[in-house]
Short mmCIF file of C-alpha atoms in Angstrom, two decimals:
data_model
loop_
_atom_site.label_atom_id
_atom_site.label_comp_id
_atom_site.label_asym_id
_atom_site.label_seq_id
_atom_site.Cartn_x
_atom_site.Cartn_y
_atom_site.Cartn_z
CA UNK L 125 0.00 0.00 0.00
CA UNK L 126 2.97 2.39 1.07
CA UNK L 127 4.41 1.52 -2.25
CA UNK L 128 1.25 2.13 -4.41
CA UNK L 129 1.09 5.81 -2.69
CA UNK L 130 4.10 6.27 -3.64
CA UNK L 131 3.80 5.39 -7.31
CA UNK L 132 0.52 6.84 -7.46
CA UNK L 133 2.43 10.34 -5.99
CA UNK L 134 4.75 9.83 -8.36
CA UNK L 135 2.79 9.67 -11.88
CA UNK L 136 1.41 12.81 -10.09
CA UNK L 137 3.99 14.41 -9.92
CA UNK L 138 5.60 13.82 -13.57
CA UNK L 139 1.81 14.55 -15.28
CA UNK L 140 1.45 17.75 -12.94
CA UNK L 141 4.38 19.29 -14.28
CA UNK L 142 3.90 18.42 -17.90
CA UNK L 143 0.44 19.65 -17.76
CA UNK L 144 1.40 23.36 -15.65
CA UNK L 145 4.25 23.64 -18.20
CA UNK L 146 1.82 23.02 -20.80
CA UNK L 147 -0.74 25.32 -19.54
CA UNK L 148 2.12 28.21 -19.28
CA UNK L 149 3.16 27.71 -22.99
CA UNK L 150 0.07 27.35 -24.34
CA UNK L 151 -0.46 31.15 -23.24
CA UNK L 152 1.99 31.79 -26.41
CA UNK L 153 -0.54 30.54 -28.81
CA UNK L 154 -1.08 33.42 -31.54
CA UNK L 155 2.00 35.74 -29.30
CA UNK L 156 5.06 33.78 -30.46
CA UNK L 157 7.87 36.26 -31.80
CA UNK L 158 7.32 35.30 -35.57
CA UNK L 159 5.23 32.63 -36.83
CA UNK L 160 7.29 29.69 -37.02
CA UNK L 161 8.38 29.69 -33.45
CA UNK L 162 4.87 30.42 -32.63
CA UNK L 163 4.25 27.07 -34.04
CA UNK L 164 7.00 25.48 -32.13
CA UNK L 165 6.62 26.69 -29.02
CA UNK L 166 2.68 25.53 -29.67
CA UNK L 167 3.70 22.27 -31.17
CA UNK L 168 5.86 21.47 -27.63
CA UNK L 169 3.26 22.60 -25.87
CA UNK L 170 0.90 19.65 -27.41
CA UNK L 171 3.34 17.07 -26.76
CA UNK L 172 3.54 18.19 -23.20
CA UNK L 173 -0.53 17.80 -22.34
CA UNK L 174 -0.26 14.58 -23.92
CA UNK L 175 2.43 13.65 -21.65
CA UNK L 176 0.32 14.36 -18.87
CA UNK L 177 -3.04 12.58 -20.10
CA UNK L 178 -0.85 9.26 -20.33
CA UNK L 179 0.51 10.07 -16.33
CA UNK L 180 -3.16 11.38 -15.55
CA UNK L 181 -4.65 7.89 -17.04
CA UNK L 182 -2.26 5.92 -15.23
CA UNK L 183 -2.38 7.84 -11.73
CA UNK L 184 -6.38 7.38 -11.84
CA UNK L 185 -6.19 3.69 -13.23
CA UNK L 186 -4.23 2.91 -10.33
CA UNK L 187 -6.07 5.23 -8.05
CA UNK L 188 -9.52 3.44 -8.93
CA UNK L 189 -8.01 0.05 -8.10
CA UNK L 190 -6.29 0.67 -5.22
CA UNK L 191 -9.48 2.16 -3.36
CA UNK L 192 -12.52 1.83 -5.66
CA UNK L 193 -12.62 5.66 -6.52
CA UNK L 194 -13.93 7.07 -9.74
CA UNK L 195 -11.05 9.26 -10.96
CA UNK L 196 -10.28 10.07 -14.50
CA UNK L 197 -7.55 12.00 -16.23
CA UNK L 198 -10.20 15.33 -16.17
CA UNK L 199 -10.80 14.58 -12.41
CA UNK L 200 -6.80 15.33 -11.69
CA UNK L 201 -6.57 17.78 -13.91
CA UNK L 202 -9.47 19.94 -13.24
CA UNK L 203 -10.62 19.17 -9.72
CA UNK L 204 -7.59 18.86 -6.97
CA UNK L 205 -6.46 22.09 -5.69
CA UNK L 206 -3.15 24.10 -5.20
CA UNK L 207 -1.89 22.32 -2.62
CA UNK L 208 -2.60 18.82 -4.03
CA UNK L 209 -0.39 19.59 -7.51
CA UNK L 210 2.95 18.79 -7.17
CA UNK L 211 4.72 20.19 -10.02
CA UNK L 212 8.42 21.35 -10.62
CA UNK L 213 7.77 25.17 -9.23
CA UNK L 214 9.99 26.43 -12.60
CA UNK L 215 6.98 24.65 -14.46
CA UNK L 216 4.33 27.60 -12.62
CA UNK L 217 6.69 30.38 -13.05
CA UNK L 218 5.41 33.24 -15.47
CA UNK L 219 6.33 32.99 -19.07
CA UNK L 220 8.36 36.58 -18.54
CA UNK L 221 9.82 37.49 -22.28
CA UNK L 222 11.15 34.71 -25.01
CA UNK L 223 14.30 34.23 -23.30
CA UNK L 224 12.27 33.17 -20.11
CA UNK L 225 10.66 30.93 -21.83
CA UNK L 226 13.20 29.40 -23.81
CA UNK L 227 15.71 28.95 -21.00
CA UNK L 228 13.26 27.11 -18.88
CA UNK L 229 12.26 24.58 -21.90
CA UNK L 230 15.55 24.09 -22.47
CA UNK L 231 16.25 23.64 -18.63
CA UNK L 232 13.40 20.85 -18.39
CA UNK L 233 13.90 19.19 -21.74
CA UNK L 234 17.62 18.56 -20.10
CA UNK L 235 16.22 16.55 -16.65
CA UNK L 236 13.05 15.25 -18.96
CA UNK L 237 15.94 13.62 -21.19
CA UNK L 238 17.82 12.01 -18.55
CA UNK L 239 14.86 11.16 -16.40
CA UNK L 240 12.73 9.56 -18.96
CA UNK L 241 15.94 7.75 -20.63
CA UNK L 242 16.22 6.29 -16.68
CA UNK L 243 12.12 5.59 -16.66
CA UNK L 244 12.42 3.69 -19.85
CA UNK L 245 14.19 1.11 -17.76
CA UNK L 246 11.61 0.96 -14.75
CA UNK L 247 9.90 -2.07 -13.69
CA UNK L 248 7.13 -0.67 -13.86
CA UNK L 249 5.99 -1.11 -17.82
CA UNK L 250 3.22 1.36 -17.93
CA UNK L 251 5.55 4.26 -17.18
CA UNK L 252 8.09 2.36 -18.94
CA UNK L 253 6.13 2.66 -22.30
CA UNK L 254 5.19 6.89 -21.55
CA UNK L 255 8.73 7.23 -20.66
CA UNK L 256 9.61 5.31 -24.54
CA UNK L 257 6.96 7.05 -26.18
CA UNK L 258 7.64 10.72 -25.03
CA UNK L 259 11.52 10.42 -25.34
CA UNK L 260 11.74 11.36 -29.03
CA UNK L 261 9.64 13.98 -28.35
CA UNK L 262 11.67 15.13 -25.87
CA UNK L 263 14.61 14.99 -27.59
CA UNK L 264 13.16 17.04 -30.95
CA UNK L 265 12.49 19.93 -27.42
CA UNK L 266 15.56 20.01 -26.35
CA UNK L 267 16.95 20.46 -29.39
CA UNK L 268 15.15 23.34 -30.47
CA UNK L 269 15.56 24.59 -27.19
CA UNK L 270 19.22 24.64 -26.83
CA UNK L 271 19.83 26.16 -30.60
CA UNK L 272 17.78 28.99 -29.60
CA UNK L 273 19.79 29.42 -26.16
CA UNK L 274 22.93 29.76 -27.86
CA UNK L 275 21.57 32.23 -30.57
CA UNK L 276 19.82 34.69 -27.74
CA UNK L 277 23.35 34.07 -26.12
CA UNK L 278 25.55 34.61 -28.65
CA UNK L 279 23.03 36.67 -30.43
CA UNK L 280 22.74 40.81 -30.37
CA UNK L 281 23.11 42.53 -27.33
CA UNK L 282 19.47 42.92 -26.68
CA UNK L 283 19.23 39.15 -26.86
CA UNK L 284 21.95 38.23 -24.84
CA UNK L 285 20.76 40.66 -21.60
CA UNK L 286 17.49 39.06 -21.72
CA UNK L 287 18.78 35.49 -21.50
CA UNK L 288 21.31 36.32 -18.88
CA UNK L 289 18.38 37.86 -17.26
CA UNK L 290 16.35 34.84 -17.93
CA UNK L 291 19.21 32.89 -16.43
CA UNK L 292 19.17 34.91 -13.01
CA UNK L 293 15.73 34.66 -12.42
CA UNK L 294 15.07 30.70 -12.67
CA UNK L 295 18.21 29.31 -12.06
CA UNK L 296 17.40 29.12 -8.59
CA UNK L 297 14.31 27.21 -9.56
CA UNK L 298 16.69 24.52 -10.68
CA UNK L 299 18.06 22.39 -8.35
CA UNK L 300 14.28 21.27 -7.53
CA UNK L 301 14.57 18.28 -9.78
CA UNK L 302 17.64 16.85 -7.64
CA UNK L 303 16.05 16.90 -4.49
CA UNK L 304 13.46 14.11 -3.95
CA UNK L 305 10.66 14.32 -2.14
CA UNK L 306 9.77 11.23 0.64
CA UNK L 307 7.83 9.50 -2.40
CA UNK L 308 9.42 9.74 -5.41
CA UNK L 309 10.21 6.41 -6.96
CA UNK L 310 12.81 7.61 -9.40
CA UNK L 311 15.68 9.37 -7.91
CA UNK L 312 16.84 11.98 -9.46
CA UNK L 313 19.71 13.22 -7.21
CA UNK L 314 22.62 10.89 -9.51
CA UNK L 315 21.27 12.77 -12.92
CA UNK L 316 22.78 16.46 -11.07
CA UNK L 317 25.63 15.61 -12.33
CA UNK L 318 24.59 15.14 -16.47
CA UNK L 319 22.48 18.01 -16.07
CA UNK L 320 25.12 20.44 -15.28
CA UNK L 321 26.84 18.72 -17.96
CA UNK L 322 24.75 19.38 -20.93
CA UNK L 323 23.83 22.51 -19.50
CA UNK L 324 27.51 23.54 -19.55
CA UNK L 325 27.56 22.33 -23.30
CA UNK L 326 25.35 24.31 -24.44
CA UNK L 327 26.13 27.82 -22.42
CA UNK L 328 29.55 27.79 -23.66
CA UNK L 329 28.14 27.75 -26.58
CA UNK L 330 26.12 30.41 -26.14
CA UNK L 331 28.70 32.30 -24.37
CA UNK L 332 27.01 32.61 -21.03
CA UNK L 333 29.20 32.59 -18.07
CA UNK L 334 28.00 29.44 -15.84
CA UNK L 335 26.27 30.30 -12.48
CA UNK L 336 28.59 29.86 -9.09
CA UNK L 337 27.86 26.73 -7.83
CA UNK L 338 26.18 25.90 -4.12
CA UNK L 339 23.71 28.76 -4.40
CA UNK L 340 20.21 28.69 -2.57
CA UNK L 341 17.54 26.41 -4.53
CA UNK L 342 14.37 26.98 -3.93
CA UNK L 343 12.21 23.87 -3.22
CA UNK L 344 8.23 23.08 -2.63
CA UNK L 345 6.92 21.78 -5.42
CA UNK L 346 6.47 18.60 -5.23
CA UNK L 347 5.33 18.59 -2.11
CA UNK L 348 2.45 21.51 -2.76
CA UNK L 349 3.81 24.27 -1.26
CA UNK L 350 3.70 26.96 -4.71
CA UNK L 351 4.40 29.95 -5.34
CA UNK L 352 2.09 32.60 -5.63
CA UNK L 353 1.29 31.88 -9.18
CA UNK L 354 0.14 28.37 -9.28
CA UNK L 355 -3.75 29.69 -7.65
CA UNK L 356 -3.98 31.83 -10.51
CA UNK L 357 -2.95 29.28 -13.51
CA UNK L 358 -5.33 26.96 -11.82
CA UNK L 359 -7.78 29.02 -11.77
CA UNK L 360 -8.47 29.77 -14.99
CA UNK L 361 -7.68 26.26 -16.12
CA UNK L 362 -10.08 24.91 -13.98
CA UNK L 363 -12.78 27.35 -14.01
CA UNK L 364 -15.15 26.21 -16.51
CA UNK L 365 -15.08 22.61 -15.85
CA UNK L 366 -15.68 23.58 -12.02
CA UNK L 367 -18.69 25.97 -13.33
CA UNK L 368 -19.52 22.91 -15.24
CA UNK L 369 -18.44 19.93 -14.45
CA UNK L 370 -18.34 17.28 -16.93
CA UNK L 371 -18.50 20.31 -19.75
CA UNK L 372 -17.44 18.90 -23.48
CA UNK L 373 -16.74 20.23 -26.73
CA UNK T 1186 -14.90 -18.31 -39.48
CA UNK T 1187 -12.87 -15.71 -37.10
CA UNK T 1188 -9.99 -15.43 -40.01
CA UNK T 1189 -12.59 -13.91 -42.47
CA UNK T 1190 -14.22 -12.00 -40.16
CA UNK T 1191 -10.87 -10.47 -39.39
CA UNK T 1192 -9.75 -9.98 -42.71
CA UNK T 1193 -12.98 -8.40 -43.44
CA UNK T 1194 -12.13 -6.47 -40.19
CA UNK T 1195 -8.90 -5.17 -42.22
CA UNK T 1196 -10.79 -3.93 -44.92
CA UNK T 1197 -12.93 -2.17 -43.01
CA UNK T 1198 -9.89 -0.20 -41.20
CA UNK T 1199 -8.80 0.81 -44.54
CA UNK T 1200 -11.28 2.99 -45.42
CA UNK T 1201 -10.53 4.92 -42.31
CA UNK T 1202 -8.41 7.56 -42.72
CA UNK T 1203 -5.96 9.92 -40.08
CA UNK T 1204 -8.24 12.97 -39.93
CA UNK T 1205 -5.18 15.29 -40.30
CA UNK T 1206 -3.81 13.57 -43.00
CA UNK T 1207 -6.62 12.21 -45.29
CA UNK T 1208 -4.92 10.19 -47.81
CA UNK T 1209 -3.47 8.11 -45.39
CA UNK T 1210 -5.64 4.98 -43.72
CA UNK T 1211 -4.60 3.95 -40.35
CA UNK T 1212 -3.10 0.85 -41.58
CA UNK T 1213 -0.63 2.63 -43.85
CA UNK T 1214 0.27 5.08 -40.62
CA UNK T 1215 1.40 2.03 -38.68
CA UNK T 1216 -1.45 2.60 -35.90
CA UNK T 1217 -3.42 -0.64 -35.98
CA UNK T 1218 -1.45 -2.88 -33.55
CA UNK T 1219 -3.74 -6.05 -34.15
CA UNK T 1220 -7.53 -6.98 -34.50
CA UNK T 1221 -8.85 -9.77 -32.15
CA UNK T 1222 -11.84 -11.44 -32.85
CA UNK T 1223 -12.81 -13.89 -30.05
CA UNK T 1224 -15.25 -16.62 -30.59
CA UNK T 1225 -17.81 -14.49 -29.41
CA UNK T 1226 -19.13 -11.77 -32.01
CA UNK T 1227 -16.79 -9.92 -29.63
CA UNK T 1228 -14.25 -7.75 -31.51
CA UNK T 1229 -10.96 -5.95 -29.65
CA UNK T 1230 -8.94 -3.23 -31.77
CA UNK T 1231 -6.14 -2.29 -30.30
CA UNK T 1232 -4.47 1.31 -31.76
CA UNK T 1233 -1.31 2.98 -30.32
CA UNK T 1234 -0.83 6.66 -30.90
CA UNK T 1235 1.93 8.47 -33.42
CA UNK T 1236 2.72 11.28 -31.17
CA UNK T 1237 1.70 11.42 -26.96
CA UNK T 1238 -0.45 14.62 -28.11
CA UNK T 1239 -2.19 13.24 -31.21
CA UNK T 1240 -5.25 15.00 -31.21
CA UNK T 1241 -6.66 12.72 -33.88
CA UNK T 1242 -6.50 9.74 -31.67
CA UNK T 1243 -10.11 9.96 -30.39
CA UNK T 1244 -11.50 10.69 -33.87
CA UNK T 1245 -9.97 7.80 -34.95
CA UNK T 1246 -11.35 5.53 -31.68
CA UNK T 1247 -14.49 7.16 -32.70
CA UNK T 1248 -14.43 6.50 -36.79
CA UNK T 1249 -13.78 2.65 -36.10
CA UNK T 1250 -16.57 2.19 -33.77
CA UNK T 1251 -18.78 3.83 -36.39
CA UNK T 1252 -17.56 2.13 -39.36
CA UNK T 1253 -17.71 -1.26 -37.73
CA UNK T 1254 -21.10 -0.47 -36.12
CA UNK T 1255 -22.41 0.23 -39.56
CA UNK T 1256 -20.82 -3.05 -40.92
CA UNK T 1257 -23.16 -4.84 -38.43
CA UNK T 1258 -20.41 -5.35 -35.89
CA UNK T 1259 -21.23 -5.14 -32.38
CA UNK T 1260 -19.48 -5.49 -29.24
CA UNK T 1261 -16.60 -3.74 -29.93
CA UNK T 1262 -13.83 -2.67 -28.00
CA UNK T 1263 -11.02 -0.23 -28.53
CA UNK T 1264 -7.91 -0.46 -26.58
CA UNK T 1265 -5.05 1.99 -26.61
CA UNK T 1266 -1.71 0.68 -25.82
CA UNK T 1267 1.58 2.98 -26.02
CA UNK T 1268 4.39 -0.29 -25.99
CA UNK T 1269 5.73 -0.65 -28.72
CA UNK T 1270 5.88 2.83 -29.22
CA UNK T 1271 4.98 4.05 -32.57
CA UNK T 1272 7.90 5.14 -34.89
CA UNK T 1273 7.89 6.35 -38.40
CA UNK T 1274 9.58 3.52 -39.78
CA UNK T 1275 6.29 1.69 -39.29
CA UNK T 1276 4.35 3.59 -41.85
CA UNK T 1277 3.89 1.39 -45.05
CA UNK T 1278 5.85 1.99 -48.29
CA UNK T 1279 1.97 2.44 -50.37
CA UNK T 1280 1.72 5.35 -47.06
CA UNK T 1281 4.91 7.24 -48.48
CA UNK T 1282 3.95 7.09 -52.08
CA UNK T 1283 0.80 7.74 -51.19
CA UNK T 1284 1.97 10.88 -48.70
CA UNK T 1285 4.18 11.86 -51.52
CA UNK T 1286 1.46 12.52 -54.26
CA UNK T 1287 -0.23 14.34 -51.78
CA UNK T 1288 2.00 16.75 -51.25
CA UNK T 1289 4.14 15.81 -48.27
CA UNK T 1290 7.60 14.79 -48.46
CA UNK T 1291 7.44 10.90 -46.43
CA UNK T 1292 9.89 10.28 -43.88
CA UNK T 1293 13.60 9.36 -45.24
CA UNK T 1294 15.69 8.28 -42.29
CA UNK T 1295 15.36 5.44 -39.95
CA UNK T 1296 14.11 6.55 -36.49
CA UNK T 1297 16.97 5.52 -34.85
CA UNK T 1298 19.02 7.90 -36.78
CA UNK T 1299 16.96 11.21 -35.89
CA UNK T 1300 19.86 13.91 -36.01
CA UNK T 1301 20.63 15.02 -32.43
CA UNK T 1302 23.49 17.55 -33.27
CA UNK T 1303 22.96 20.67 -33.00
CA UNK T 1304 22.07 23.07 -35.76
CA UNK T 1305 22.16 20.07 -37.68
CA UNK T 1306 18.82 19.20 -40.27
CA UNK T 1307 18.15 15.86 -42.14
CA UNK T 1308 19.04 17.59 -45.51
CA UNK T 1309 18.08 16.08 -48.91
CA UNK T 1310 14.81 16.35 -48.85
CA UNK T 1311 12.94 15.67 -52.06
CA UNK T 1312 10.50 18.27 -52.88
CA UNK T 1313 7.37 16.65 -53.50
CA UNK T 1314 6.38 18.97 -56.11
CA UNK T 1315 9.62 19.47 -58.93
CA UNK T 1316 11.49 16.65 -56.73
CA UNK T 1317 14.52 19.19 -56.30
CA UNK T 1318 16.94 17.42 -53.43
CA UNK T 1319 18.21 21.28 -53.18
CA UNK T 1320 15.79 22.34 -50.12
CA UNK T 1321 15.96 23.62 -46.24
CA UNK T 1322 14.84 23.76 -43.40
CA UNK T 1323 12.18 26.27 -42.28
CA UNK T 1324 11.25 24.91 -38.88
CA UNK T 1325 11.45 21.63 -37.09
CA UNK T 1326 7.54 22.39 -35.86
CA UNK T 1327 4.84 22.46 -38.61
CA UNK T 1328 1.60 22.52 -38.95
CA UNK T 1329 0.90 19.05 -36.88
CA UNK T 1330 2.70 17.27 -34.35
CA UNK T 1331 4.38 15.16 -36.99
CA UNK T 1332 5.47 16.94 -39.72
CA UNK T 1333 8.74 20.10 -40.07
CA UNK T 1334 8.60 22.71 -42.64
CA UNK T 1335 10.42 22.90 -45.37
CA UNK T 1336 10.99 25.06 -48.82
CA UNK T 1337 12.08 23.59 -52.15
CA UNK T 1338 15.81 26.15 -52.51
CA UNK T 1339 14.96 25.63 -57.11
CA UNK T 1340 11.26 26.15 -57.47
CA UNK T 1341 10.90 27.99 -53.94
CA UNK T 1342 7.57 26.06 -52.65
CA UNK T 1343 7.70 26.03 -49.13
CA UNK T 1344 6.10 22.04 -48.27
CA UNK T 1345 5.47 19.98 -44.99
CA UNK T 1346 8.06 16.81 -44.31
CA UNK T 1347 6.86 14.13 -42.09
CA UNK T 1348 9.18 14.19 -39.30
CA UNK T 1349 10.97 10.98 -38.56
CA UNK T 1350 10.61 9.74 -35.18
#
């Protein structure tokens, strides 16, 4: 039973995130910087709420089993509140300007890689087969994310203060993945290492100087203590199926 | 008995097609995992999606039931499984010619070989309309989950590529 909390916590935890990061870049849609990236950012956005469906489904299959409850993935999404999501808090963070939002894909594309690549392996096949089906999706992410790092980086000089900004404000919002929380079932704390890693890779690249190391993290998350912006995302995400519950195209 | 029925089963699926990409039936997209007909009149298709996002998934769900329900099928069930996860290099070679006349360049490169450098594209491209090799990159994103956008460098149409993966 301990164990089936914990996996159940788990799945939470991973669909939470995808679906707050989702809900954050979604707010692009029709505001990207030129129409392409518009696209893009849209595009990752997609893959990201489909991520979380396949946790969602999971989470309540299990949940329904285990104690006979009627959950379903629009039950998680759309009816626990603030305190019960347990997302990254980098995921709830404002989308701020381009570079803001760019920094922080490409900062969770780089633990999504390594994470998933290690879920692939799980004993558990359910989140074996998400973990497999999301990594190429991941990977096509990270990608895009890191090429546009390095060209805000090594771009103009407008473009490089606003990712060094961008850089300032989250990075403290980083060392969240590392730290596990009592139920996580994947531990994260040995990927630090490869994170800081490709991260490195990529902002030499871009010519940013790499932040001092043992700096204060800020933590929370996935245990449901937010920041002040989670109420509000969930707000309006959840407002019109708690108006009307049930409520379908 | 149950092999014709599930042949005829298969011939039914054809005529369904991926909502985003019309000229394609799910059996040339690689989605239809396997039909099980028990001894029953039961019938269990089991789909698996292309991308974790596809929005087309529960059109799809919902254009077998139909089509089978009008076929005089009942008891149907549709079951969605993720492993094996869907690549690209499932898609039948009538799909790509099929894709092709349609106006978007098929997949080229074997999944496992996606390019993970960076800055790097899958170059060589055919253009689907003057067949040009000589095209580039617009964006990795396009106008569905699976496909990148690309323009033809000789006759300058810009054209969708389904992305390998």
């Amino acid at each position: 039973m301990m164990n089936e909390n914990k996996l159940v916590s788990s799945t939470l935890q991973l669909a939470d995130s995808a679906l707050i990061l989702g809900q954050r870049n979604a707010a692009w849609c029709a505001h990207g910087p030129i129409l392409e990236q518009d696209i893009a950012i849209t595009n990752i956005t997609l893959d990201l709420i489909g991520q979380a469906r396949n946790f969602y489904q999971y989470a309540a299959k299990l949940m329904n089993e285990a104690d006979n409850k009627n959950e379903t993935e629009d039950t998680l999404a759309y009816f626990r509140n603030e305190r019960d999501f347990k997302n990254y808090l980098i995921c709830e963070l404002p989308n701020g300007d381009w570079a803001q939002t760019i920094l922080r894909q490409f900062f969770l594309s780089t633990f999504q890689s390594l994470l998933f690549e290690k879920m692939m392996q799980s004993s558990d096949t359910q989140l074996a087969a998400i973990a497999t089906k999301s990594i190429k999706e991941i990977q096509y992410h990270l990608k895009w994310s890191s090429e546009w790092v390095i060209r805000l980086g090594d771009g103009t000089e407008e473009s490089r203060n606003r990712i060094l900004a961008a850089v300032d404000y989250l990075w403290m919002y980083t060392g969240e993945f590392f730290i596990p929380a009592a139920y996580e079932i994947f531990n994260a704390a040995d990927l630090q290492q490869d994170w800081l890693h490709h991260v490195a890779i990529v902002f030499e690249e871009a010519t940013i100087p790499f932040p001092a190391e043992n700096q204060f993290m800020q933590t929370g998350g996935k245990t449901g203590m937010h920041t002040e912006h989670l109420g509000f995302i969930i707000a309006e995400m959840q407002s019109l199926q708690r108006a009307y519950p049930g409520a379908e195209w | 008995m149950n092999n014709n029925r599930q042949a005829h089963i298969y011939e039914i699926l054809e005529t369904i097609s991926d909502p985003e990409i019309p000229v394609l039936s799910i059996l040339d997209l690689g989605i239809v995992r396997d039909v099980i007909c028990s001894n029953h009149d039961a019938i269990e298709i089991i789909i698996t999606p292309t991308y974790s996002g596809c929005p087309a998934m529960d059109a799809i769900a919902f254009d077998i039931k139909l089509k089978l329900l009008e076929a005089g099928y009942q008891h149907i069930t549709i079951t969605y499984t993720l492993s094996p996860a869907w690549s690209t290099d499932w898609m039948s070679e009538a799909g790509k010619q099929k894709l092709k006349a349609y106006g978007i360049a098929p997949p080229q490169t074997l999944s496992s070989r996606i390019n993970k450098m960076l800055f790097e594209t899958e170059e060589n491209i055919e253009c689907p309309r003057c067949h040009s090799t000589n095209t580039q990159l617009l964006s990795t994103f396009g106008s569905t989950a699976c496909k990148s956008l690309y323009q033809c460098i000789d006759c300058k149409e810009p054209f969708d590529y389904f992305k390998c993966h």
